[in-house]
Tab-separated table of C-alpha atoms and ligand atoms in Angstrom:
chain	number	residue	atom	x	y	z
A	30	MET	CA	-5.758	-23.586	2.535
A	31	ASP	CA	-8.431	-22.628	4.762
A	32	PHE	CA	-10.025	-19.042	5.013
A	33	GLU	CA	-12.491	-19.672	7.396
A	34	VAL	CA	-12.741	-16.657	9.475
A	35	SER	CA	-12.510	-17.411	13.490
A	36	GLU	CA	-15.205	-16.292	15.898
A	37	ASP	CA	-12.957	-13.984	17.570
A	38	LEU	CA	-11.663	-12.108	14.260
A	39	ARG	CA	-15.393	-11.844	13.141
A	40	LEU	CA	-16.368	-10.412	16.621
A	41	MET	CA	-13.374	-8.207	16.310
A	42	VAL	CA	-14.395	-6.868	12.743
A	43	GLU	CA	-17.637	-6.492	13.808
A	44	SER	CA	-16.485	-4.234	16.574
A	45	VAL	CA	-14.200	-2.276	14.081
A	46	ARG	CA	-17.050	-1.699	11.884
A	47	ARG	CA	-18.814	-0.049	14.780
A	48	PHE	CA	-15.985	1.983	15.502
A	49	ARG	CA	-15.935	3.206	11.918
A	50	GLU	CA	-20.009	3.826	11.870
A	51	ARG	CA	-19.651	5.638	15.509
A	52	GLU	CA	-16.387	7.443	15.144
A	53	LEU	CA	-15.799	8.010	11.381
A	54	MET	CA	-18.588	8.357	9.506
A	55	PRO	CA	-19.843	11.382	11.612
A	56	LEU	CA	-16.612	13.144	10.341
A	57	GLU	CA	-17.174	12.091	6.454
A	58	ARG	CA	-18.965	14.897	5.271
A	59	ASP	CA	-16.510	18.118	6.658
A	60	PHE	CA	-13.871	15.561	5.276
A	61	LEU	CA	-15.083	15.181	1.960
A	62	ILE	CA	-15.588	19.034	1.814
A	63	HIS	CA	-12.312	20.253	3.513
A	64	GLY	CA	-10.274	17.207	2.267
A	65	LYS	CA	-8.420	16.876	5.556
A	66	LEU	CA	-8.770	15.298	9.004
A	67	GLY	CA	-5.431	16.616	10.519
A	68	VAL	CA	-2.944	15.017	12.590
A	69	GLU	CA	-4.321	15.998	15.810
A	70	THR	CA	-8.071	14.690	15.243
A	71	ARG	CA	-6.071	11.574	13.682
A	72	PHE	CA	-4.516	10.910	17.297
A	73	ALA	CA	-7.479	11.787	18.891
A	74	LEU	CA	-9.321	8.988	16.814
A	75	GLU	CA	-6.053	6.640	18.024
A	76	ARG	CA	-6.825	7.389	21.552
A	77	LYS	CA	-10.407	6.513	20.645
A	78	GLY	CA	-9.744	3.194	19.415
A	79	ARG	CA	-7.483	2.397	22.428
A	80	GLU	CA	-9.888	2.789	24.706
A	81	GLN	CA	-11.947	0.498	22.779
A	82	GLY	CA	-9.272	-2.277	22.643
A	83	PHE	CA	-7.814	-1.326	19.665
A	84	TRP	CA	-4.162	-0.796	19.916
A	85	ALA	CA	-0.794	-2.183	18.917
A	86	LEU	CA	-2.848	-4.929	17.200
A	87	GLU	CA	0.036	-6.147	15.099
A	88	ALA	CA	2.667	-6.210	17.979
A	89	PRO	CA	3.183	-9.671	19.805
A	90	PRO	CA	1.596	-10.268	23.353
A	91	GLU	CA	5.122	-10.325	24.759
A	92	PHE	CA	6.061	-6.905	23.792
A	93	GLY	CA	2.293	-5.636	24.980
A	94	GLY	CA	0.433	-6.096	21.877
A	95	ALA	CA	-2.692	-7.765	21.052
A	96	GLY	CA	-0.941	-10.077	18.536
A	97	VAL	CA	-3.506	-10.190	15.761
A	98	SER	CA	-2.681	-12.559	12.750
A	99	ASN	CA	-1.923	-10.956	9.385
A	100	LEU	CA	-5.094	-12.412	8.038
A	101	GLY	CA	-6.977	-10.215	11.101
A	102	LEU	CA	-5.070	-7.456	10.477
A	103	CYS	CA	-6.053	-7.049	6.692
A	104	LEU	CA	-9.835	-7.679	7.814
A	105	VAL	CA	-9.145	-4.419	10.114
A	106	ASP	CA	-7.709	-2.405	7.392
A	107	GLU	CA	-10.230	-3.439	4.908
A	108	GLU	CA	-13.456	-2.351	7.123
A	109	LEU	CA	-11.579	0.959	8.087
A	110	PHE	CA	-10.700	1.710	4.829
A	111	LYS	CA	-14.268	1.834	3.440
A	112	HIS	CA	-13.992	5.486	5.155
A	113	PRO	CA	-11.857	7.932	2.711
A	114	ALA	CA	-9.891	9.382	5.663
A	115	MET	CA	-7.844	6.268	5.723
A	116	PHE	CA	-7.339	6.313	9.420
A	117	GLU	CA	-5.255	3.245	10.786
A	118	PHE	CA	-5.283	2.318	14.335
A	119	GLY	CA	-1.990	3.064	16.515
A	120	GLY	CA	0.280	1.680	18.652
A	121	SER	CA	1.965	-0.840	15.838
A	122	PRO	CA	5.937	-0.289	15.665
A	123	GLU	CA	6.977	-0.571	12.249
A	124	PRO	CA	8.518	-4.019	11.022
A	125	ALA	CA	12.138	-2.305	10.945
A	126	LEU	CA	11.659	-1.689	14.548
A	127	TYR	CA	11.542	-5.357	15.523
A	128	LEU	CA	15.376	-5.509	14.233
A	129	GLY	CA	16.417	-3.169	16.978
A	130	ASN	CA	18.722	-4.225	19.875
A	131	GLU	CA	17.584	-3.777	23.653
A	132	ASP	CA	18.693	-0.127	23.744
A	133	GLN	CA	16.720	0.760	20.638
A	134	LYS	CA	14.041	-1.230	21.571
A	135	LYS	CA	13.753	0.990	24.780
A	136	ARG	CA	14.159	4.148	23.125
A	137	PHE	CA	11.938	3.698	19.803
A	138	PHE	CA	9.913	0.329	19.698
A	139	PHE	CA	8.102	0.410	23.192
A	140	PRO	CA	7.597	4.350	23.166
A	141	ILE	CA	5.399	3.733	20.014
A	142	ILE	CA	3.527	0.418	21.796
A	143	SER	CA	2.632	3.037	24.875
A	144	GLY	CA	1.673	5.660	22.678
A	145	GLU	CA	4.710	8.018	23.454
A	146	LYS	CA	6.306	8.482	19.845
A	147	HIS	CA	5.188	7.732	16.349
A	148	SER	CA	7.276	7.066	13.355
A	149	CYS	CA	7.664	7.807	9.716
A	150	TYR	CA	10.316	6.277	7.066
A	151	ALA	CA	12.430	7.744	4.390
A	152	PHE	CA	13.891	5.855	1.635
A	153	THR	CA	12.998	7.986	-1.401
A	154	GLU	CA	15.071	10.591	-2.378
A	155	PRO	CA	14.564	13.697	-5.428
A	156	GLY	CA	16.722	11.354	-7.599
A	157	GLY	CA	14.552	8.525	-7.603
A	158	GLY	CA	12.449	6.091	-5.651
A	159	SER	CA	12.140	2.787	-7.737
A	160	ASP	CA	16.002	2.309	-7.861
A	161	PHE	CA	16.832	1.988	-4.129
A	162	ALA	CA	20.182	0.886	-4.508
A	163	SER	CA	21.332	4.014	-6.110
A	164	ILE	CA	20.423	6.019	-2.929
A	165	ARG	CA	22.630	9.323	-2.511
A	166	THR	CA	22.030	9.956	1.266
A	167	VAL	CA	25.385	9.279	2.705
A	168	ALA	CA	26.564	8.516	6.246
A	169	LYS	CA	30.244	8.648	6.786
A	170	LYS	CA	31.459	6.966	10.208
A	171	ASP	CA	33.843	9.207	12.664
A	172	GLY	CA	34.532	7.435	15.661
A	173	ASP	CA	31.205	6.288	17.275
A	174	HIS	CA	29.086	8.636	15.291
A	175	TRP	CA	27.867	9.174	11.835
A	176	THR	CA	27.671	11.923	9.724
A	177	ILE	CA	24.757	11.929	7.451
A	178	ASN	CA	24.427	14.564	4.016
A	179	GLY	CA	21.398	14.274	1.773
A	180	THR	CA	17.550	14.809	0.933
A	181	LYS	CA	14.622	12.598	1.526
A	182	THR	CA	11.311	13.379	-0.268
A	183	PHE	CA	7.921	12.111	-0.555
A	184	ILE	CA	7.644	11.236	2.936
A	185	SER	CA	4.655	10.379	4.711
A	186	TYR	CA	3.268	11.089	8.577
A	187	VAL	CA	6.237	13.059	9.224
A	188	GLU	CA	3.851	15.977	11.232
A	189	GLY	CA	3.417	13.808	13.751
A	190	ALA	CA	6.585	11.726	14.001
A	191	ASP	CA	9.047	11.546	16.705
A	192	PHE	CA	11.770	10.136	14.694
A	193	VAL	CA	12.720	8.708	11.097
A	194	ILE	CA	13.627	5.194	10.247
A	195	LEU	CA	16.186	6.548	7.359
A	196	PHE	CA	17.728	4.874	4.840
A	197	THR	CA	21.501	6.037	3.611
A	198	THR	CA	24.674	4.365	1.752
A	199	THR	CA	27.323	3.880	3.822
A	200	ASP	CA	29.185	2.752	0.457
A	201	PRO	CA	28.230	4.277	-2.575
A	202	ARG	CA	29.920	1.696	-4.723
A	203	ALA	CA	28.235	-0.854	-3.174
A	204	GLY	CA	24.835	-0.687	-4.410
A	205	ALA	CA	21.986	-2.200	-2.552
A	206	HIS	CA	25.092	-3.869	-0.165
A	207	GLY	CA	25.971	-0.217	0.748
A	208	ILE	CA	22.284	0.919	2.499
A	209	THR	CA	22.724	1.489	6.216
A	210	CYS	CA	19.481	2.125	8.382
A	211	PHE	CA	19.447	4.612	11.211
A	212	LEU	CA	16.979	6.229	13.718
A	213	VAL	CA	17.095	9.635	13.645
A	214	GLU	CA	15.245	11.694	16.078
A	215	LYS	CA	13.623	15.074	15.335
A	216	GLY	CA	15.440	17.701	16.594
A	217	THR	CA	18.896	16.292	15.844
A	218	PRO	CA	21.074	19.021	14.791
A	219	GLY	CA	21.327	19.265	10.686
A	220	PHE	CA	18.321	17.232	10.371
A	221	THR	CA	15.410	19.509	9.156
A	222	VAL	CA	11.694	19.078	7.813
A	223	ALA	CA	12.433	21.362	4.320
A	224	ARG	CA	8.913	21.511	2.721
A	225	GLN	CA	5.334	19.836	2.337
A	226	ILE	CA	4.688	18.763	-0.821
A	227	PRO	CA	0.904	19.596	-1.888
A	228	THR	CA	-0.761	16.092	-3.601
A	229	MET	CA	-3.904	15.383	-5.318
A	230	GLY	CA	-4.754	12.996	-2.374
A	231	ASP	CA	-7.006	14.187	0.524
A	232	ASP	CA	-5.352	14.741	3.934
A	233	TRP	CA	-1.957	13.288	2.261
A	234	ASP	CA	0.793	16.191	1.750
A	235	PRO	CA	4.136	14.233	2.363
A	236	HIS	CA	7.359	16.027	3.231
A	237	GLU	CA	11.070	16.758	1.854
A	238	LEU	CA	13.893	15.960	4.624
A	239	SER	CA	17.160	17.589	4.606
A	240	PHE	CA	20.087	16.362	6.443
A	241	VAL	CA	23.092	18.624	6.246
A	242	ASP	CA	26.089	17.328	8.438
A	243	CYS	CA	23.620	15.841	10.953
A	244	VAL	CA	25.316	13.844	13.530
A	245	VAL	CA	23.698	10.602	14.761
A	246	PRO	CA	25.511	8.195	17.082
A	247	ASP	CA	26.376	4.619	16.120
A	248	ALA	CA	23.963	3.692	18.632
A	249	ASN	CA	21.001	4.736	16.447
A	250	ARG	CA	22.169	2.807	13.717
A	251	LEU	CA	19.450	-0.060	12.909
A	252	GLY	CA	20.962	-3.446	12.160
A	253	GLU	CA	24.313	-4.126	10.585
A	254	VAL	CA	26.734	-1.800	8.268
A	255	GLY	CA	25.110	-2.400	4.621
A	256	GLY	CA	22.129	-4.797	5.656
A	257	GLY	CA	19.789	-1.841	5.306
A	258	PHE	CA	18.447	-3.484	1.848
A	259	ALA	CA	16.926	-6.486	3.780
A	260	ILE	CA	15.402	-3.906	6.055
A	261	ALA	CA	13.655	-2.062	3.818
A	262	ASP	CA	12.624	-5.197	1.964
A	263	LEU	CA	10.883	-6.341	5.051
A	264	GLN	CA	9.150	-3.059	5.801
A	265	LEU	CA	8.179	-2.444	2.150
A	266	THR	CA	6.493	-6.312	1.852
A	267	HIS	CA	4.771	-5.900	5.087
A	268	GLY	CA	3.202	-2.297	3.678
A	269	ARG	CA	2.358	-4.049	0.325
A	270	LEU	CA	0.242	-6.779	2.202
A	271	LYS	CA	-1.394	-3.718	4.293
A	272	ILE	CA	-1.724	-1.504	1.175
A	273	SER	CA	-3.178	-4.648	-0.583
A	274	ALA	CA	-6.070	-4.879	2.168
A	275	PHE	CA	-6.846	-1.220	2.163
A	276	GLN	CA	-7.844	-1.737	-1.699
A	277	LEU	CA	-10.379	-3.937	-0.780
A	278	GLY	CA	-12.159	-1.933	1.711
A	279	ILE	CA	-12.112	0.963	-0.698
A	280	ALA	CA	-13.135	-0.867	-3.675
A	281	GLN	CA	-16.371	-2.434	-1.441
A	282	ARG	CA	-17.584	0.632	-0.464
A	283	CYS	CA	-17.447	2.300	-3.890
A	284	LEU	CA	-19.484	-0.906	-5.176
A	285	ASP	CA	-21.932	-1.060	-2.509
A	286	LEU	CA	-22.638	2.679	-3.397
A	287	ALA	CA	-22.819	2.146	-6.815
A	288	THR	CA	-24.916	-0.607	-6.851
A	289	GLU	CA	-27.412	0.942	-4.215
A	290	TRP	CA	-27.615	3.917	-6.905
A	291	ALA	CA	-28.259	1.408	-9.857
A	292	LYS	CA	-31.440	0.421	-8.193
A	293	GLN	CA	-32.651	3.619	-7.300
A	294	ARG	CA	-31.396	5.944	-10.182
A	295	THR	CA	-34.235	5.858	-13.043
A	296	THR	CA	-33.887	6.873	-16.506
A	297	TRP	CA	-36.384	6.466	-19.451
A	298	GLY	CA	-38.990	4.627	-16.878
A	299	LYS	CA	-36.336	2.260	-15.599
A	300	PRO	CA	-33.411	1.955	-13.141
A	301	ILE	CA	-30.200	2.083	-14.658
A	302	GLY	CA	-29.181	-0.980	-12.743
A	303	ALA	CA	-31.584	-2.808	-15.481
A	304	ARG	CA	-29.452	-1.487	-18.053
A	305	GLN	CA	-26.655	-4.036	-19.680
A	306	ALA	CA	-24.116	-1.422	-19.768
A	307	ILE	CA	-24.804	-0.716	-16.123
A	308	GLN	CA	-24.616	-4.448	-15.187
A	309	TRP	CA	-21.469	-5.131	-16.943
A	310	MET	CA	-19.564	-2.276	-14.822
A	311	LEU	CA	-20.917	-4.170	-11.414
A	312	ALA	CA	-20.439	-7.386	-12.751
A	313	ASP	CA	-16.758	-6.714	-13.689
A	314	SER	CA	-15.989	-5.041	-10.588
A	315	GLU	CA	-17.509	-7.831	-8.337
A	316	VAL	CA	-15.201	-10.605	-10.190
A	317	GLU	CA	-12.208	-8.265	-9.754
A	318	LEU	CA	-12.818	-7.559	-6.105
A	319	GLU	CA	-13.368	-10.978	-5.273
A	320	ALA	CA	-10.301	-11.994	-6.923
A	321	ALA	CA	-8.228	-9.848	-5.146
A	322	ARG	CA	-9.573	-10.623	-2.055
A	323	LEU	CA	-8.591	-14.171	-2.389
A	324	LEU	CA	-5.280	-13.009	-3.590
A	325	VAL	CA	-4.908	-10.842	-0.298
A	326	TYR	CA	-6.061	-13.452	2.177
A	327	ARG	CA	-3.834	-15.734	0.762
A	328	ALA	CA	-0.967	-13.703	1.195
A	329	ALA	CA	-1.996	-12.854	4.379
A	330	TRP	CA	-2.377	-16.522	5.457
A	331	LEU	CA	1.092	-17.654	3.938
A	332	ALA	CA	2.506	-15.062	6.408
A	333	ASP	CA	0.468	-16.419	9.113
A	334	SER	CA	1.730	-19.960	8.220
A	335	LYS	CA	5.258	-18.398	8.505
A	336	ARG	CA	5.897	-18.447	4.819
A	337	ARG	CA	8.220	-15.636	3.022
A	338	ILE	CA	5.489	-13.566	1.108
A	339	ARG	CA	7.761	-11.257	-1.168
A	340	ASN	CA	6.276	-12.485	-4.508
A	341	GLU	CA	2.862	-12.845	-3.073
A	342	ALA	CA	2.560	-9.363	-1.776
A	343	PHE	CA	4.057	-8.153	-5.071
A	344	ILE	CA	0.940	-9.788	-6.863
A	345	ALA	CA	-1.454	-9.108	-4.440
A	346	LYS	CA	-0.524	-5.092	-4.132
A	347	LEU	CA	-0.365	-5.189	-8.092
A	348	TYR	CA	-3.593	-6.607	-8.815
A	349	ALA	CA	-5.685	-5.122	-6.026
A	350	THR	CA	-4.550	-1.651	-6.533
A	351	GLU	CA	-5.094	-1.563	-10.118
A	352	MET	CA	-8.473	-3.495	-9.481
A	353	ALA	CA	-8.999	-0.627	-6.884
A	354	GLN	CA	-8.593	2.193	-9.490
A	355	ARG	CA	-10.839	0.348	-12.042
A	356	VAL	CA	-13.687	-0.468	-9.244
A	357	THR	CA	-13.408	3.268	-8.316
A	358	ASP	CA	-13.704	4.593	-11.723
A	359	ARG	CA	-16.748	2.648	-12.744
A	360	ALA	CA	-18.536	3.639	-9.422
A	361	LEU	CA	-17.761	7.134	-10.113
A	362	GLN	CA	-19.447	6.618	-13.924
A	363	ILE	CA	-22.151	4.800	-12.395
A	364	PHE	CA	-22.975	7.834	-10.024
A	365	GLY	CA	-22.498	10.227	-13.350
A	366	GLY	CA	-22.282	13.549	-11.922
A	367	MET	CA	-22.850	12.917	-8.723
A	368	GLY	CA	-19.858	10.826	-8.515
A	369	TYR	CA	-17.575	13.663	-9.605
A	370	THR	CA	-19.147	15.946	-6.100
A	371	ARG	CA	-17.594	16.199	-2.993
A	372	GLU	CA	-20.913	15.177	-1.684
A	373	LEU	CA	-20.097	11.427	-2.071
A	374	PRO	CA	-16.501	9.714	-1.182
A	375	ILE	CA	-16.188	8.256	-4.496
A	376	GLN	CA	-13.862	11.021	-6.066
A	377	SER	CA	-11.916	11.099	-2.667
A	378	PHE	CA	-11.401	7.439	-3.312
A	379	TYR	CA	-10.962	7.680	-6.814
A	380	ARG	CA	-7.888	10.362	-6.278
A	381	GLN	CA	-6.443	8.093	-3.284
A	382	VAL	CA	-5.799	4.913	-4.749
A	383	ARG	CA	-3.688	6.309	-7.611
A	384	VAL	CA	-0.909	6.655	-4.940
A	385	TRP	CA	-0.482	3.067	-4.371
A	386	ARG	CA	0.149	2.123	-7.933
A	387	ILE	CA	3.284	4.315	-7.421
A	388	GLY	CA	4.083	4.123	-3.390
A	389	HIS	CA	5.707	0.848	-2.175
A	390	GLY	CA	6.873	0.229	-5.469
A	391	THR	CA	5.186	1.207	-8.909
A	392	SER	CA	3.203	-1.356	-10.819
A	393	GLU	CA	5.808	-1.390	-13.386
A	394	ILE	CA	8.545	-2.556	-10.716
A	395	HIS	CA	6.214	-4.928	-9.179
A	396	ARG	CA	5.772	-6.533	-12.695
A	397	TRP	CA	9.454	-6.719	-13.126
A	398	MET	CA	9.930	-8.362	-9.547
A	399	ILE	CA	6.929	-10.771	-10.498
A	400	ALA	CA	8.700	-11.955	-13.877
A	401	ARG	CA	12.371	-11.926	-12.435
A	402	ASN	CA	10.902	-14.242	-9.928
A	403	MET	CA	9.303	-16.479	-12.726
A	404	LEU	CA	12.534	-16.319	-14.215
A	405	GLY	CA	14.682	-17.088	-11.500
A	406	LEU	CA	16.591	-13.869	-11.852
A	407	SER	CA	17.984	-12.431	-8.482
A	408	ALA	CA	16.009	-9.972	-6.271
A	409	HIS	CA	18.000	-6.821	-7.191
A	410	GLY	CA	20.372	-5.692	-10.264
A	411	GLN	CA	19.484	-4.552	-13.739
B	11	FAD	C1	1.962	10.608	-1.544
B	11	FAD	C2	2.936	9.970	-1.294
B	11	FAD	C3	3.454	9.005	-0.167
B	11	FAD	C4	4.682	8.561	-0.410
B	11	FAD	N1	5.310	8.145	0.920
B	11	FAD	C5	6.681	7.980	1.235
B	11	FAD	C6	7.181	7.432	2.569
B	11	FAD	O1	6.768	7.510	3.387
B	11	FAD	N2	8.574	7.170	2.363
B	11	FAD	C7	9.227	6.855	1.157
B	11	FAD	O2	10.673	6.379	1.256
B	11	FAD	N3	8.775	6.972	-0.005
B	11	FAD	C8	7.506	7.898	0.081
B	11	FAD	N4	6.769	7.682	-1.250
B	11	FAD	C9	7.859	7.859	-2.486
B	11	FAD	C10	7.155	6.874	-3.384
B	11	FAD	O3	7.790	5.174	-2.758
B	11	FAD	C11	7.892	6.718	-4.586
B	11	FAD	O4	7.342	7.815	-5.417
B	11	FAD	C12	7.943	5.550	-5.457
B	11	FAD	O5	8.853	4.463	-5.291
B	11	FAD	C13	8.518	5.870	-6.938
B	11	FAD	O6	9.707	6.457	-6.998
B	11	FAD	P1	9.567	7.856	-8.091
B	11	FAD	O7	8.716	8.567	-7.565
B	11	FAD	O8	11.029	8.545	-7.857
B	11	FAD	O9	9.597	7.104	-9.419
B	11	FAD	P2	10.724	6.730	-10.409
B	11	FAD	O10	11.420	5.715	-9.785
B	11	FAD	O11	11.505	7.910	-10.747
B	11	FAD	O12	10.124	6.338	-11.687
B	11	FAD	C14	9.494	6.808	-12.559
B	11	FAD	C15	8.573	5.973	-13.614
B	11	FAD	O13	9.330	5.325	-14.334
B	11	FAD	C16	8.803	4.092	-14.122
B	11	FAD	N5	10.188	2.831	-13.974
B	11	FAD	C17	11.190	3.373	-13.123
B	11	FAD	N6	12.219	2.414	-13.230
B	11	FAD	C18	11.951	1.189	-14.142
B	11	FAD	C19	12.219	-0.053	-14.816
B	11	FAD	N7	13.148	-0.306	-14.382
B	11	FAD	N8	11.550	-0.379	-15.621
B	11	FAD	C20	10.021	0.203	-15.897
B	11	FAD	N9	9.630	1.279	-15.357
B	11	FAD	C21	10.363	1.736	-14.599
B	11	FAD	C22	8.220	3.799	-12.805
B	11	FAD	O14	7.262	2.474	-12.537
B	11	FAD	C23	7.486	5.224	-12.908
B	11	FAD	O15	6.684	5.045	-13.776
B	11	FAD	C24	5.465	8.703	-1.415
B	11	FAD	C25	5.020	9.046	-2.341
B	11	FAD	C26	4.065	9.902	-2.589
B	11	FAD	C27	3.302	9.994	-4.195
């Protein structure tokens, strides 16, 4: 295994660092006070990123993208997520959209690469998110159309999205084998954005979506009838790797700030960094962050070697998200009262990281899946 970062990647990460310093850092103070960047600012930043060559980084060159490797994408995300606004570059279609046919690629995939459209995806329902196989949003076939009824909740990025990658059941008795995916455009009669759900995270208020007799043409069905579970799995595995990389940037920024503070802040005539209590917090954070980094880079490297990384993504995300929670907590403690204020990004990171022990599968489900893999049990079931 070789984690040598190529000169090209090193230069790219260096330019991402400059982008963060020039474009994102000036927004930090205001973001911390108001807890909001907003969709318009995010799109404006996407456009600035595009002008500087940061666009469609994930998409292969044959589709007009930059074809950056998984390891490269992790390094980019790690750098960007040192800013609490959690901004990501644009133009990269969700993994599910690669499975579309020619017509779907024309209508949904390429408009994302050209920047005309944005998407969001919806698995979770009010009845539960972990037990994905028991979703109740039903799609019933009627000739060359499907009629969809149901409710989705906690759906992110709805505000800027033009369409939703929607997971339904077309056979409720078939569990995971009955899940079918559709691409549903905003404005389709029967599809409404029911409400925004305020959360403890900054600028991250997901939405509830309602589908009442929403008629969608069969041409908008993504993949096979009953083939939705595999699509969701692909989408989630990819997301878990990304989320793991986010944690590295967050933890690194918090640890850097805490280390500097430990050198400067003096009590009883000595910097607090001279005290073992503080040193242990720093050392534990450094060790755990390095361990997480190796897990994330290894998973990315395996993905770049065209290996299946379902289990590695579970392991990386479980460890990295729990690591980031501990590191942000220790950093906040090292800062004392200042860590709790909106004058520093630590409290924002501390609140934000909490969601990643829940979204894209909770820590409990991750542990369950890792154990099932060890025990040789099937991927879904009881
Ligand atoms: C800010 C935010 C953004 C989100 N964005 C999206 C999005 O864009 N799209 C989307 O589809 N979803 C999204 N989600 C939803 C998220 O994926 C779900 O919240 C998550 O999958 C957990 O589902 P749940 O909340 O229904 O918890 P439940 O499934 O009800 O679980 C509740 C608790 O029980 C535990 N539990 C459940 N089953 C077991 C078991 N078998 N063994 C042990 N413990 C178990 C869980 O670990 C958890 O602790 C988002 C959530 C949030 C908070």
